[in-house]
Amino acid sequence: MWERVVQDGRWALWLVCACYLVVVYITSRGLIGAPRYRLFQARVHDCRARAAILAATISSASVDSTDSTDSTDSVAKSAVLKAVNERLDGFGVGGQVVWRLLPQRAVIAIPLSKLAAAWRALHHAETQLLRLEGPEEIALRSLTLLLRLACDPDPVNNSLGTQLAAHAGDAPAERALLIAATEELHRQEDDDFEREYEHQRIALWLALTGIAAVLLLGLALDHRLSMLLGGLGGFLSPLIGVMRSQRPTSWGVLVLAPVGGALAAPGGLLLVRMLADPELNLLGQVFLHNSWGAPAQPISLAVALLFGFSGTLFSRLALAATGQLVPTAGRTARPGPPSRP
């Protein structure tokens, strides 16, 4: 039975890697960006509602006013609103933020770089709308921002909250400080998410490269079944960690763990074979015949599963193997005593 599984292991490895590539693609283009994109859509709708209210307010004010200065100000505000609406309309164009099958059809991909740029543009549009808000709305938003900054541990944000509270009631200064504080908070939010996206992109690149290495090693070595069990161990490790701690883990760990487990399994079996060699004899004879030379044996498969599950086990054995090599190199490099004449 084991011989048949080993013979079919090539196709099983290819099938598992192909399915995992699909999972990685869905993760990178959907699951990671989807929550932020839904929030982005909600914020765009809020901006449209604010822009519609401001447009009606500006239109009624321009009709009731007879002053040329107020009329010029209304024209300037209308131009700003037009620019903001055009920017908001651009978010719905296919390819600007997401990839769709058709312009208004289902989303098939959410590139993280485009989503990060869209958030920066949306924050700029929200700041522009703050310049057009009335005094009552500015006072309400200032109070909301003060309550938010009061709970912020960042001293810079606390300083912004203190300055904003000191100028409460002074409409021009309050508006300017509100805009400055909002821009600073938006910048911090954008920087944090862009760093997170960068970490996720690195993890996804490592996952794709690792899958390619798994396929190449699966073709070159007769360790396909042990690599599959190593990948299973890598999948179980964060799964059990989440179940035990009841806390979510990062996307990078979830994506990389099975790939790292599949790569660690044959390397771990080779380390076990080295440390079980009769000249070292650190692990005993049982691992000598159930490691690298016999990957289809039950003990070898269990060891591969353990190496995929625990990266600490691999690192400890690697350190143990290094400790056996370094003194040997030192002894061979040390010159002998000089011969006496």
Coordinates of C-alpha atoms in Angstrom, one line a residue:
M1 CA 0.0 0.0 0.0
W2 CA 2.8 2.4 0.9
E3 CA 4.5 1.7 -2.4
R4 CA 1.3 2.7 -4.3
V5 CA 1.0 5.9 -2.3
V6 CA 4.6 6.8 -3.0
Q7 CA 4.2 6.1 -6.7
D8 CA 1.1 8.4 -6.7
G9 CA 2.7 10.9 -4.5
R10 CA 4.0 13.0 -7.4
W11 CA 0.4 13.7 -8.6
A12 CA -0.8 14.2 -5.1
L13 CA 2.0 16.8 -4.5
W14 CA 1.2 18.6 -7.7
L15 CA -2.6 18.6 -6.9
V16 CA -2.0 19.9 -3.4
C17 CA 0.4 22.6 -4.6
A18 CA -2.1 23.7 -7.3
C19 CA -4.9 23.9 -4.8
Y20 CA -2.7 25.8 -2.4
L21 CA -1.8 28.3 -5.2
V22 CA -5.5 28.9 -5.6
V23 CA -5.9 29.5 -1.9
V24 CA -2.9 31.9 -1.9
Y25 CA -4.4 33.8 -4.8
I26 CA -7.8 34.0 -3.1
T27 CA -6.1 35.1 0.2
S28 CA -4.0 37.8 -1.5
R29 CA -6.7 39.2 -3.8
G30 CA -9.8 38.7 -1.7
L31 CA -9.7 37.7 2.0
I32 CA -6.9 40.2 3.0
G33 CA -8.3 43.2 1.1
A34 CA -12.0 42.5 1.4
P35 CA -12.6 43.8 4.9
R36 CA -10.8 47.1 4.2
Y37 CA -12.6 47.4 0.8
R38 CA -16.0 47.0 2.4
L39 CA -15.1 49.7 4.9
F40 CA -13.8 51.8 2.0
Q41 CA -17.1 51.5 0.2
A42 CA -19.0 52.6 3.3
R43 CA -16.8 55.6 3.7
V44 CA -17.3 56.5 0.0
H45 CA -21.0 56.4 0.5
D46 CA -20.7 58.6 3.6
C47 CA -18.7 61.1 1.6
R48 CA -21.3 61.2 -1.2
A49 CA -24.0 61.9 1.4
R50 CA -22.0 64.7 2.9
A51 CA -21.2 66.1 -0.5
A52 CA -24.9 66.0 -1.4
I53 CA -25.9 67.8 1.8
L54 CA -23.2 70.4 1.3
A55 CA -24.3 71.0 -2.4
A56 CA -27.8 71.7 -1.3
T57 CA -26.7 74.0 1.5
I58 CA -24.4 75.9 -0.8
S59 CA -27.1 76.2 -3.5
S60 CA -29.7 77.6 -1.1
A61 CA -27.1 80.0 0.4
S62 CA -26.2 81.3 -3.0
V63 CA -29.9 81.9 -3.9
D64 CA -30.6 83.7 -0.7
S65 CA -27.5 85.8 -0.8
T66 CA -27.2 89.1 -2.6
D67 CA -23.6 89.8 -1.7
S68 CA -21.0 89.3 -4.5
T69 CA -18.5 88.0 -2.0
D70 CA -20.8 85.3 -0.9
S71 CA -21.6 84.5 -4.5
T72 CA -17.9 84.1 -5.3
D73 CA -17.4 81.9 -2.2
S74 CA -20.3 79.7 -3.3
V75 CA -18.8 79.3 -6.7
A76 CA -15.5 78.3 -5.2
K77 CA -17.2 75.8 -2.9
S78 CA -19.2 74.4 -5.8
A79 CA -15.9 73.8 -7.7
V80 CA -14.4 72.0 -4.7
L81 CA -17.5 69.8 -4.4
K82 CA -17.4 69.0 -8.1
A83 CA -13.8 67.9 -7.8
V84 CA -14.6 65.8 -4.8
N85 CA -17.5 64.1 -6.6
E86 CA -15.4 63.4 -9.6
R87 CA -12.8 61.7 -7.4
L88 CA -15.5 59.7 -5.7
D89 CA -16.9 58.6 -9.0
G90 CA -13.5 57.5 -10.1
F91 CA -13.4 54.9 -7.3
G92 CA -16.2 53.0 -9.0
V93 CA -14.4 52.8 -12.4
G94 CA -13.2 49.2 -13.1
G95 CA -9.5 48.8 -12.4
Q96 CA -9.1 51.9 -10.3
V97 CA -9.4 50.1 -7.0
V98 CA -10.6 46.5 -7.8
W99 CA -10.7 44.2 -10.7
R100 CA -14.1 43.2 -12.0
L101 CA -15.4 41.0 -14.8
L102 CA -17.5 43.9 -16.0
P103 CA -17.6 47.6 -14.9
Q104 CA -20.4 47.1 -12.3
R105 CA -20.2 43.3 -11.7
A106 CA -18.6 41.0 -9.2
V107 CA -15.2 41.8 -7.8
I108 CA -12.6 39.2 -8.7
A109 CA -9.5 40.8 -7.2
I110 CA -8.5 43.6 -4.7
P111 CA -4.8 44.5 -5.3
L112 CA -3.4 45.8 -2.0
S113 CA -1.3 48.5 -3.6
K114 CA -4.4 50.0 -5.4
L115 CA -6.4 49.8 -2.2
A116 CA -3.8 51.6 -0.2
A117 CA -3.6 54.4 -2.8
A118 CA -7.4 54.6 -2.9
W119 CA -7.6 55.1 0.9
R120 CA -5.1 58.0 0.7
A121 CA -7.2 59.6 -2.0
L122 CA -10.4 59.1 0.0
H123 CA -8.8 60.7 3.1
H124 CA -7.9 63.7 1.0
A125 CA -11.5 64.0 -0.2
E126 CA -12.7 63.8 3.4
T127 CA -10.4 66.6 4.3
Q128 CA -11.6 68.7 1.5
L129 CA -15.2 68.3 2.7
L130 CA -14.1 69.5 6.1
R131 CA -13.2 72.8 4.6
L132 CA -16.8 73.3 3.4
E133 CA -18.7 72.2 6.6
G134 CA -20.7 74.6 8.6
P135 CA -19.8 75.8 12.1
E136 CA -22.2 73.4 13.8
E137 CA -20.8 70.4 12.0
I138 CA -17.3 71.5 12.7
A139 CA -18.0 71.9 16.4
L140 CA -19.6 68.4 16.5
R141 CA -16.7 66.8 14.6
S142 CA -14.2 68.6 16.9
L143 CA -16.0 67.2 20.0
T144 CA -15.9 63.7 18.5
L145 CA -12.2 63.9 17.7
L146 CA -11.5 65.2 21.2
L147 CA -13.1 62.2 22.7
R148 CA -11.0 60.0 20.4
L149 CA -7.7 61.7 21.1
A150 CA -8.3 61.6 24.9
C151 CA -8.0 57.8 24.8
D152 CA -5.0 57.8 22.5
P153 CA -1.6 56.8 24.2
D154 CA 0.4 58.6 21.5
P155 CA 1.8 61.9 23.0
V156 CA 1.6 63.6 19.6
N157 CA -2.1 62.9 19.3
N158 CA -2.6 64.0 22.9
S159 CA -1.0 67.3 22.0
L160 CA -3.3 67.8 19.1
G161 CA -6.3 67.1 21.3
T162 CA -5.0 69.7 23.9
Q163 CA -4.6 72.4 21.2
L164 CA -8.0 71.6 19.8
A165 CA -9.7 71.9 23.2
A166 CA -7.9 75.2 23.8
H167 CA -9.4 76.8 20.7
A168 CA -12.9 75.5 21.1
G169 CA -15.3 78.2 20.1
D170 CA -12.9 80.0 17.9
A171 CA -14.3 79.0 14.5
P172 CA -11.3 79.7 12.2
A173 CA -8.7 78.2 14.6
E174 CA -10.9 75.3 15.5
R175 CA -11.5 74.4 11.8
A176 CA -7.8 74.6 11.0
L177 CA -6.8 72.5 14.0
L178 CA -9.6 70.0 13.2
I179 CA -8.2 69.6 9.6
A180 CA -4.6 69.3 10.8
A181 CA -5.5 66.7 13.4
T182 CA -7.6 64.7 10.9
E183 CA -4.8 64.8 8.3
E184 CA -2.3 63.5 10.9
L185 CA -4.6 60.7 12.0
H186 CA -5.2 59.7 8.4
R187 CA -1.5 59.7 7.7
Q188 CA -0.9 57.4 10.6
E189 CA -3.6 55.1 9.6
D190 CA -2.4 54.9 6.0
D191 CA 1.2 54.3 7.1
D192 CA 0.1 51.5 9.4
F193 CA -1.9 49.7 6.8
E194 CA 0.7 50.1 4.1
R195 CA 3.3 48.6 6.4
E196 CA 0.9 45.7 7.1
Y197 CA 0.2 45.3 3.4
E198 CA 4.0 45.2 2.7
H199 CA 4.4 42.4 5.3
Q200 CA 1.6 40.5 3.7
R201 CA 3.1 41.0 0.2
I202 CA 6.4 39.7 1.5
A203 CA 4.7 36.7 3.1
L204 CA 2.8 35.9 -0.1
W205 CA 6.0 36.2 -2.2
L206 CA 7.8 33.8 0.1
A207 CA 4.8 31.4 -0.1
L208 CA 4.9 31.4 -3.9
T209 CA 8.6 30.9 -4.0
G210 CA 8.3 28.1 -1.4
I211 CA 5.6 26.3 -3.4
A212 CA 7.9 26.4 -6.4
A213 CA 10.7 24.9 -4.3
V214 CA 8.4 22.2 -3.0
L215 CA 7.5 21.2 -6.6
L216 CA 11.2 21.2 -7.7
L217 CA 12.2 19.1 -4.7
G218 CA 9.3 16.8 -5.2
L219 CA 10.5 16.1 -8.7
A220 CA 14.2 15.7 -7.7
L221 CA 13.8 13.7 -4.4
D222 CA 11.8 10.7 -3.4
H223 CA 10.3 12.5 -0.4
R224 CA 6.9 13.6 -1.8
L225 CA 4.9 11.9 0.9
S226 CA 7.0 13.2 3.7
M227 CA 6.7 16.8 2.2
L228 CA 2.9 16.4 2.2
L229 CA 2.9 15.4 5.8
G230 CA 5.2 18.2 6.6
G231 CA 2.8 20.6 5.0
L232 CA 0.0 19.1 7.0
G233 CA 2.0 19.6 10.2
G234 CA 2.6 23.2 9.1
F235 CA -1.1 23.7 8.7
L236 CA -2.0 22.2 12.0
S237 CA 0.5 24.3 14.0
P238 CA -1.2 27.7 13.7
L239 CA -4.6 26.0 13.7
I240 CA -4.0 24.5 17.1
G241 CA -2.3 27.7 18.3
V242 CA -5.4 29.7 17.5
M243 CA -7.7 27.1 19.1
R244 CA -5.6 27.1 22.3
S245 CA -5.1 30.8 22.7
Q246 CA -8.5 31.9 21.2
R247 CA -6.6 34.7 19.4
P248 CA -6.2 35.3 15.7
T249 CA -2.8 35.1 14.1
S250 CA -1.4 37.0 11.2
W251 CA -2.1 36.2 7.5
G252 CA 1.6 35.8 6.9
V253 CA 1.9 33.0 9.5
L254 CA -1.2 31.2 8.1
V255 CA 0.0 31.3 4.6
L256 CA 3.7 30.5 5.2
A257 CA 3.3 27.7 7.8
P258 CA 2.2 24.9 5.4
V259 CA 4.9 25.8 2.9
G260 CA 7.6 26.0 5.6
G261 CA 6.5 22.7 7.0
A262 CA 6.7 21.0 3.6
L263 CA 10.2 22.3 3.1
A264 CA 11.3 21.5 6.7
A265 CA 10.2 17.8 6.5
P266 CA 13.0 16.5 4.1
G267 CA 15.6 18.8 5.6
G268 CA 14.7 17.5 9.1
L269 CA 14.9 13.9 7.9
L270 CA 18.4 14.5 6.5
L271 CA 19.4 16.1 9.8
V272 CA 18.1 13.1 11.7
R273 CA 20.0 10.8 9.4
M274 CA 23.2 12.7 10.1
L275 CA 22.8 12.8 13.9
A276 CA 21.9 9.1 13.9
D277 CA 25.0 8.1 11.9
P278 CA 27.1 5.5 13.8
E279 CA 30.1 7.9 13.9
L280 CA 28.0 10.5 15.8
N281 CA 25.3 8.2 17.3
L282 CA 23.3 11.0 19.0
L283 CA 19.9 9.8 18.1
G284 CA 20.2 6.0 18.1
Q285 CA 19.9 3.2 15.6
V286 CA 16.1 3.5 15.3
F287 CA 16.4 6.8 13.5
L288 CA 19.2 5.5 11.3
H289 CA 16.8 3.3 9.4
N290 CA 13.8 5.5 9.7
S291 CA 14.9 8.9 8.3
W292 CA 16.3 10.1 5.0
G293 CA 16.9 6.6 3.4
A294 CA 13.4 5.3 4.2
P295 CA 11.0 8.3 3.9
A296 CA 8.0 6.0 3.4
Q297 CA 8.3 4.2 6.8
P298 CA 5.8 5.1 9.5
I299 CA 8.4 6.5 11.9
S300 CA 9.9 8.7 9.1
L301 CA 6.4 10.0 8.2
A302 CA 5.7 10.8 11.8
V303 CA 9.1 12.6 12.1
A304 CA 8.2 14.6 9.0
L305 CA 4.9 15.6 10.5
L306 CA 6.6 16.7 13.6
F307 CA 9.2 18.8 11.7
G308 CA 6.3 20.5 9.8
F309 CA 4.5 21.1 13.0
S310 CA 7.4 22.5 15.0
G311 CA 9.9 24.9 13.5
T312 CA 11.6 24.9 16.9
L313 CA 12.4 21.2 16.5
F314 CA 14.1 21.8 13.2
S315 CA 16.2 24.7 14.5
R316 CA 17.3 22.7 17.6
L317 CA 18.5 19.8 15.5
A318 CA 20.2 22.2 13.1
L319 CA 22.0 23.8 16.1
A320 CA 23.0 20.3 17.3
A321 CA 24.3 19.4 13.9
T322 CA 26.3 22.7 13.7
G323 CA 27.8 21.9 17.1
Q324 CA 29.1 18.6 15.8
L325 CA 30.6 20.2 12.7
V326 CA 32.3 23.3 14.2
P327 CA 34.7 21.5 16.7
T328 CA 35.7 19.1 14.0
A329 CA 36.6 22.0 11.7
G330 CA 38.6 23.6 14.5
R331 CA 40.5 20.4 15.1
T332 CA 41.4 19.9 11.5
A333 CA 42.5 23.5 11.1
R334 CA 44.7 23.5 14.3
P335 CA 48.4 22.9 13.5
G336 CA 50.2 20.1 15.2
P337 CA 53.1 20.6 17.6
P338 CA 56.5 21.3 15.9
S339 CA 58.8 18.3 15.5
R340 CA 62.0 18.3 17.5
P341 CA 65.2 17.9 15.6

